[in-house]
Amino acid sequence: MKSTILSFAVVAISTAAAGDLPDPLLAIDGSKVRTAVEWREKRRPELLELFTREMYGRNPGRPGAMTFEVFDREPSALGGKATRIQIAIRPGGADGPRMDLLVYVPNQAKGPAPAILGLNFWGNHAIHKDPGIRLTESWVEERTSYADLAGVEKNRATEATRGANASQWPVEEILSRGYALATMYREDVAADHEPHFASGVHPLFPDLQEGDDNFSTIGAWAWSLSRALDALEEEPAIDSKRVAVFGFSRLGKAALWAGASDERFAMVLSNESGAGGAKLFHRGIGEDIARLTKVFPHWFARNFRKYAGRDTALPFDQHQVISLVAPRPVYIASAVEDTYADAEGEFAAAKAAEPVFRLLGAEGLPCDSWPAPNKTVQGGIGYHVRDGKHDVLPYDWAQYLDFADKHLKSL
Ligand code: GCU
């Protein structure tokens, strides 16, 4: 599958990795970061500020007015396998917009369970046919290539769409491995359709739209994952110190930024996050900044638009976002046919983040060249590229659960 172009790109990236890629360990004042303390006190805050200002935008932090309402607790859900908990998170207080967090906790758990938390594309009710899941009242897409949304009417969910996206969420498999699963719907959080910033949580924070470092949609999704973690911290059935944040595609971009910026997440699982997620822009392969900011102008802060056409000369790049997860484990997965996401560029980004993992005493990605398809490599950083298209498949989950066993079980 390595075309001539891709083989050429390997050379290009080793050159970039050696010199042209911005060094995660080089501080703005030109000094080299040599200790964990310098990383933590100086360089990490610098990078967080850089990516906040130039790319993902500012967020409101934890709102003082936020409320959590547990509106459902069913101890014998899924035929007795799980306890289902549903929590309405209202960041603006009791009368404000709600983000419904759906949680399944394995009933076989002996104590507080580790969890996997991720946003979903088409509503909590679309991840499983369980009739007890509250149907979202938020806007829902009517057509997509990943799920059968034929039952969506006038952009509203109906009973017919229960389980429409179940193939990407192997709930029983996750539970049987001892993990809780928590999920929330992207449109409960922020509008991913026009008019942007008009529904979900954005109307609560108008001041954050004023500057060019505005509260973006991916920024809001990442922020919402932290708010979901706030809710999980209050739930005794969950071990909130062992929560992995997961996401696919645009929601993988959000999961990576959430894990990078909120150190309470114990692990990050990035499934085909691609451009603005785990892939390097510097290679100039796959989806570029011009397309990202034109087709999805709401995803990133307005500042990011000025880099359109400047991908290969960007003063920062996504390996630095990955490095912000260090020393916590991060798994980056791609698919061979997902050319936008540039699988090899995701691998190169993971490799370029390694120096930070090593500095902080964690293992990097233990392989020197791009692994063949369907071969998982798991160190402190995990990686695979699998055959097939842009999707979340059982192969992907099998690796994530093994990676979680390796790192979270021992915590
Ligand atoms: C588009 C976009 C990608 C994104 C994907 C998705 O294909 O170009 O950047 O990851 O949508 O979220 O499904």
PDB file of C-alpha atoms in Angstrom, residues 196-355:
ATOM      1  CA  HIS A 196     -23.200  28.055  14.287  1.00  0.00           C
ATOM      2  CA  PHE A 197     -22.928  29.016  17.966  1.00  0.00           C
ATOM      3  CA  ALA A 198     -26.707  29.489  18.120  1.00  0.00           C
ATOM      4  CA  SER A 199     -27.712  26.422  20.136  1.00  0.00           C
ATOM      5  CA  GLY A 200     -26.139  24.215  22.793  1.00  0.00           C
ATOM      6  CA  VAL A 201     -23.875  25.961  25.295  1.00  0.00           C
ATOM      7  CA  HIS A 202     -22.461  28.796  23.154  1.00  0.00           C
ATOM      8  CA  PRO A 203     -25.344  31.248  23.787  1.00  0.00           C
ATOM      9  CA  LEU A 204     -24.427  31.094  27.487  1.00  0.00           C
ATOM     10  CA  PHE A 205     -21.038  32.671  26.818  1.00  0.00           C
ATOM     11  CA  PRO A 206     -21.443  35.502  24.266  1.00  0.00           C
ATOM     12  CA  ASP A 207     -18.304  37.320  25.479  1.00  0.00           C
ATOM     13  CA  LEU A 208     -16.195  34.350  24.430  1.00  0.00           C
ATOM     14  CA  GLN A 209     -17.182  34.908  20.786  1.00  0.00           C
ATOM     15  CA  GLU A 210     -15.772  38.422  20.661  1.00  0.00           C
ATOM     16  CA  GLY A 211     -12.074  37.852  20.019  1.00  0.00           C
ATOM     17  CA  ASP A 212     -10.340  35.839  17.308  1.00  0.00           C
ATOM     18  CA  ASP A 213      -9.443  33.309  20.011  1.00  0.00           C
ATOM     19  CA  ASN A 214     -13.183  32.574  20.317  1.00  0.00           C
ATOM     20  CA  PHE A 215     -14.787  29.577  22.010  1.00  0.00           C
ATOM     21  CA  SER A 216     -14.844  27.276  18.980  1.00  0.00           C
ATOM     22  CA  THR A 217     -17.017  24.233  18.385  1.00  0.00           C
ATOM     23  CA  ILE A 218     -14.200  21.736  18.831  1.00  0.00           C
ATOM     24  CA  GLY A 219     -13.154  23.801  21.846  1.00  0.00           C
ATOM     25  CA  ALA A 220     -16.694  23.435  23.226  1.00  0.00           C
ATOM     26  CA  TRP A 221     -16.766  19.704  22.627  1.00  0.00           C
ATOM     27  CA  ALA A 222     -13.451  19.302  24.444  1.00  0.00           C
ATOM     28  CA  TRP A 223     -14.688  21.530  27.282  1.00  0.00           C
ATOM     29  CA  SER A 224     -17.895  19.473  27.532  1.00  0.00           C
ATOM     30  CA  LEU A 225     -15.831  16.331  28.055  1.00  0.00           C
ATOM     31  CA  SER A 226     -14.255  18.017  31.067  1.00  0.00           C
ATOM     32  CA  ARG A 227     -17.718  18.913  32.357  1.00  0.00           C
ATOM     33  CA  ALA A 228     -18.764  15.279  31.907  1.00  0.00           C
ATOM     34  CA  LEU A 229     -15.723  14.324  33.948  1.00  0.00           C
ATOM     35  CA  ASP A 230     -16.864  16.797  36.631  1.00  0.00           C
ATOM     36  CA  ALA A 231     -20.136  14.843  36.746  1.00  0.00           C
ATOM     37  CA  LEU A 232     -18.353  11.478  36.842  1.00  0.00           C
ATOM     38  CA  GLU A 233     -16.271  12.714  39.786  1.00  0.00           C
ATOM     39  CA  GLU A 234     -19.521  12.853  41.750  1.00  0.00           C
ATOM     40  CA  GLU A 235     -20.598   9.348  40.788  1.00  0.00           C
ATOM     41  CA  PRO A 236     -19.410   6.726  43.318  1.00  0.00           C
ATOM     42  CA  ALA A 237     -19.728   3.830  40.845  1.00  0.00           C
ATOM     43  CA  ILE A 238     -17.005   5.404  38.654  1.00  0.00           C
ATOM     44  CA  ASP A 239     -13.295   5.679  39.381  1.00  0.00           C
ATOM     45  CA  SER A 240     -12.819   9.185  37.986  1.00  0.00           C
ATOM     46  CA  LYS A 241      -9.027   8.858  38.241  1.00  0.00           C
ATOM     47  CA  ARG A 242      -9.193   6.165  35.558  1.00  0.00           C
ATOM     48  CA  VAL A 243     -11.206   7.759  32.791  1.00  0.00           C
ATOM     49  CA  ALA A 244     -10.019   7.441  29.187  1.00  0.00           C
ATOM     50  CA  VAL A 245     -11.303  10.076  26.788  1.00  0.00           C
ATOM     51  CA  PHE A 246     -12.237   8.718  23.369  1.00  0.00           C
ATOM     52  CA  GLY A 247     -13.353  10.223  20.089  1.00  0.00           C
ATOM     53  CA  PHE A 248     -13.776   9.484  16.399  1.00  0.00           C
ATOM     54  CA  SER A 249     -13.036  11.914  13.612  1.00  0.00           C
ATOM     55  CA  ARG A 250     -14.095  15.507  14.501  1.00  0.00           C
ATOM     56  CA  LEU A 251     -14.923  14.191  17.967  1.00  0.00           C
ATOM     57  CA  GLY A 252     -11.453  12.598  18.060  1.00  0.00           C
ATOM     58  CA  LYS A 253      -9.981  16.047  17.473  1.00  0.00           C
ATOM     59  CA  ALA A 254     -11.999  17.192  20.490  1.00  0.00           C
ATOM     60  CA  ALA A 255     -10.954  14.186  22.589  1.00  0.00           C
ATOM     61  CA  LEU A 256      -7.282  14.831  21.894  1.00  0.00           C
ATOM     62  CA  TRP A 257      -7.554  18.495  22.894  1.00  0.00           C
ATOM     63  CA  ALA A 258      -9.591  17.524  25.984  1.00  0.00           C
ATOM     64  CA  GLY A 259      -6.929  15.034  27.048  1.00  0.00           C
ATOM     65  CA  ALA A 260      -4.130  17.476  26.251  1.00  0.00           C
ATOM     66  CA  SER A 261      -5.651  20.323  28.231  1.00  0.00           C
ATOM     67  CA  ASP A 262      -7.278  18.491  31.151  1.00  0.00           C
ATOM     68  CA  GLU A 263      -4.809  16.353  33.057  1.00  0.00           C
ATOM     69  CA  ARG A 264      -7.549  14.601  34.984  1.00  0.00           C
ATOM     70  CA  PHE A 265      -8.054  12.335  31.973  1.00  0.00           C
ATOM     71  CA  ALA A 266      -5.958   9.244  32.559  1.00  0.00           C
ATOM     72  CA  MET A 267      -5.733   8.239  28.886  1.00  0.00           C
ATOM     73  CA  VAL A 268      -6.595   9.452  25.392  1.00  0.00           C
ATOM     74  CA  LEU A 269      -7.952   7.335  22.526  1.00  0.00           C
ATOM     75  CA  SER A 270      -7.900   9.147  19.178  1.00  0.00           C
ATOM     76  CA  ASN A 271      -9.739   7.280  16.414  1.00  0.00           C
ATOM     77  CA  GLU A 272      -8.982   8.824  13.008  1.00  0.00           C
ATOM     78  CA  SER A 273      -8.871  12.361  14.296  1.00  0.00           C
ATOM     79  CA  GLY A 274      -6.807  13.441  11.277  1.00  0.00           C
ATOM     80  CA  ALA A 275      -6.429  17.129  10.447  1.00  0.00           C
ATOM     81  CA  GLY A 276      -6.662  19.274  13.561  1.00  0.00           C
ATOM     82  CA  GLY A 277      -6.332  16.036  15.537  1.00  0.00           C
ATOM     83  CA  ALA A 278      -3.333  13.738  15.421  1.00  0.00           C
ATOM     84  CA  LYS A 279      -1.964  14.289  11.905  1.00  0.00           C
ATOM     85  CA  LEU A 280       0.897  16.632  11.086  1.00  0.00           C
ATOM     86  CA  PHE A 281       0.113  19.619   8.865  1.00  0.00           C
ATOM     87  CA  HIS A 282       3.801  19.992   7.998  1.00  0.00           C
ATOM     88  CA  ARG A 283       3.732  17.015   5.628  1.00  0.00           C
ATOM     89  CA  GLY A 284       1.230  18.802   3.412  1.00  0.00           C
ATOM     90  CA  ILE A 285      -0.652  15.531   2.857  1.00  0.00           C
ATOM     91  CA  GLY A 286      -4.374  14.933   3.327  1.00  0.00           C
ATOM     92  CA  GLU A 287      -6.902  17.504   4.518  1.00  0.00           C
ATOM     93  CA  ASP A 288      -5.320  20.939   4.850  1.00  0.00           C
ATOM     94  CA  ILE A 289      -6.024  24.033   6.899  1.00  0.00           C
ATOM     95  CA  ALA A 290      -7.626  25.866   3.965  1.00  0.00           C
ATOM     96  CA  ARG A 291     -10.250  23.139   3.582  1.00  0.00           C
ATOM     97  CA  LEU A 292     -10.780  22.671   7.311  1.00  0.00           C
ATOM     98  CA  THR A 293     -11.381  26.341   7.967  1.00  0.00           C
ATOM     99  CA  LYS A 294     -13.542  26.849   4.855  1.00  0.00           C
ATOM    100  CA  VAL A 295     -15.827  23.819   5.142  1.00  0.00           C
ATOM    101  CA  PHE A 296     -16.006  23.872   8.948  1.00  0.00           C
ATOM    102  CA  PRO A 297     -15.458  27.549   9.857  1.00  0.00           C
ATOM    103  CA  HIS A 298     -16.872  27.006  13.345  1.00  0.00           C
ATOM    104  CA  TRP A 299     -14.619  24.129  14.407  1.00  0.00           C
ATOM    105  CA  PHE A 300     -11.584  26.229  15.293  1.00  0.00           C
ATOM    106  CA  ALA A 301     -11.030  29.711  16.654  1.00  0.00           C
ATOM    107  CA  ARG A 302     -10.998  32.432  13.982  1.00  0.00           C
ATOM    108  CA  ASN A 303      -7.255  32.925  14.522  1.00  0.00           C
ATOM    109  CA  PHE A 304      -6.632  29.554  12.893  1.00  0.00           C
ATOM    110  CA  ARG A 305      -7.874  30.847   9.522  1.00  0.00           C
ATOM    111  CA  LYS A 306      -4.746  32.941   9.036  1.00  0.00           C
ATOM    112  CA  TYR A 307      -2.724  29.732   8.614  1.00  0.00           C
ATOM    113  CA  ALA A 308      -4.683  28.556   5.543  1.00  0.00           C
ATOM    114  CA  GLY A 309      -2.158  27.766   2.816  1.00  0.00           C
ATOM    115  CA  ARG A 310       0.706  27.778   5.328  1.00  0.00           C
ATOM    116  CA  ASP A 311       0.471  24.181   6.517  1.00  0.00           C
ATOM    117  CA  THR A 312       4.087  23.268   5.879  1.00  0.00           C
ATOM    118  CA  ALA A 313       5.372  26.414   7.584  1.00  0.00           C
ATOM    119  CA  LEU A 314       3.031  26.375  10.567  1.00  0.00           C
ATOM    120  CA  PRO A 315       4.797  27.650  13.724  1.00  0.00           C
ATOM    121  CA  PHE A 316       3.273  24.782  15.727  1.00  0.00           C
ATOM    122  CA  ASP A 317       1.882  21.360  14.859  1.00  0.00           C
ATOM    123  CA  GLN A 318      -0.154  18.504  16.211  1.00  0.00           C
ATOM    124  CA  HIS A 319       2.714  16.443  17.650  1.00  0.00           C
ATOM    125  CA  GLN A 320       2.857  19.197  20.249  1.00  0.00           C
ATOM    126  CA  VAL A 321      -0.785  18.597  21.165  1.00  0.00           C
ATOM    127  CA  ILE A 322      -0.006  14.904  21.558  1.00  0.00           C
ATOM    128  CA  SER A 323       3.009  15.803  23.701  1.00  0.00           C
ATOM    129  CA  LEU A 324       0.691  17.686  26.087  1.00  0.00           C
ATOM    130  CA  VAL A 325      -0.876  14.340  26.992  1.00  0.00           C
ATOM    131  CA  ALA A 326       2.488  13.040  28.262  1.00  0.00           C
ATOM    132  CA  PRO A 327       3.265  11.195  30.443  1.00  0.00           C
ATOM    133  CA  ARG A 328      -0.302   9.842  30.290  1.00  0.00           C
ATOM    134  CA  PRO A 329      -0.895   7.143  27.674  1.00  0.00           C
ATOM    135  CA  VAL A 330      -2.347   8.075  24.283  1.00  0.00           C
ATOM    136  CA  TYR A 331      -3.425   5.754  21.470  1.00  0.00           C
ATOM    137  CA  ILE A 332      -3.608   7.034  17.909  1.00  0.00           C
ATOM    138  CA  ALA A 333      -5.399   4.974  15.280  1.00  0.00           C
ATOM    139  CA  SER A 334      -5.972   5.474  11.595  1.00  0.00           C
ATOM    140  CA  ALA A 335      -7.422   3.639   8.608  1.00  0.00           C
ATOM    141  CA  VAL A 336      -5.674   2.884   5.343  1.00  0.00           C
ATOM    142  CA  GLU A 337      -8.419   4.381   3.166  1.00  0.00           C
ATOM    143  CA  ASP A 338      -8.768   7.506   5.293  1.00  0.00           C
ATOM    144  CA  THR A 339      -6.501   9.575   3.068  1.00  0.00           C
ATOM    145  CA  TYR A 340      -7.695  12.887   4.546  1.00  0.00           C
ATOM    146  CA  ALA A 341      -6.376  11.828   7.930  1.00  0.00           C
ATOM    147  CA  ASP A 342      -2.962  10.813   6.504  1.00  0.00           C
ATOM    148  CA  ALA A 343      -2.309   7.697   8.573  1.00  0.00           C
ATOM    149  CA  GLU A 344       1.428   7.978   8.130  1.00  0.00           C
ATOM    150  CA  GLY A 345       1.295  11.606   9.236  1.00  0.00           C
ATOM    151  CA  GLU A 346      -0.461  10.546  12.435  1.00  0.00           C
ATOM    152  CA  PHE A 347       2.339   8.045  13.021  1.00  0.00           C
ATOM    153  CA  ALA A 348       4.946  10.741  12.375  1.00  0.00           C
ATOM    154  CA  ALA A 349       3.211  13.044  14.844  1.00  0.00           C
ATOM    155  CA  ALA A 350       3.229  10.354  17.519  1.00  0.00           C
ATOM    156  CA  LYS A 351       6.943   9.764  16.956  1.00  0.00           C
ATOM    157  CA  ALA A 352       7.682  13.491  17.113  1.00  0.00           C
ATOM    158  CA  ALA A 353       5.908  13.700  20.490  1.00  0.00           C
ATOM    159  CA  GLU A 354       8.135  10.984  21.967  1.00  0.00           C
ATOM    160  CA  PRO A 355      10.875  13.224  23.416  1.00  0.00           C
TER     161      PRO A 355
END
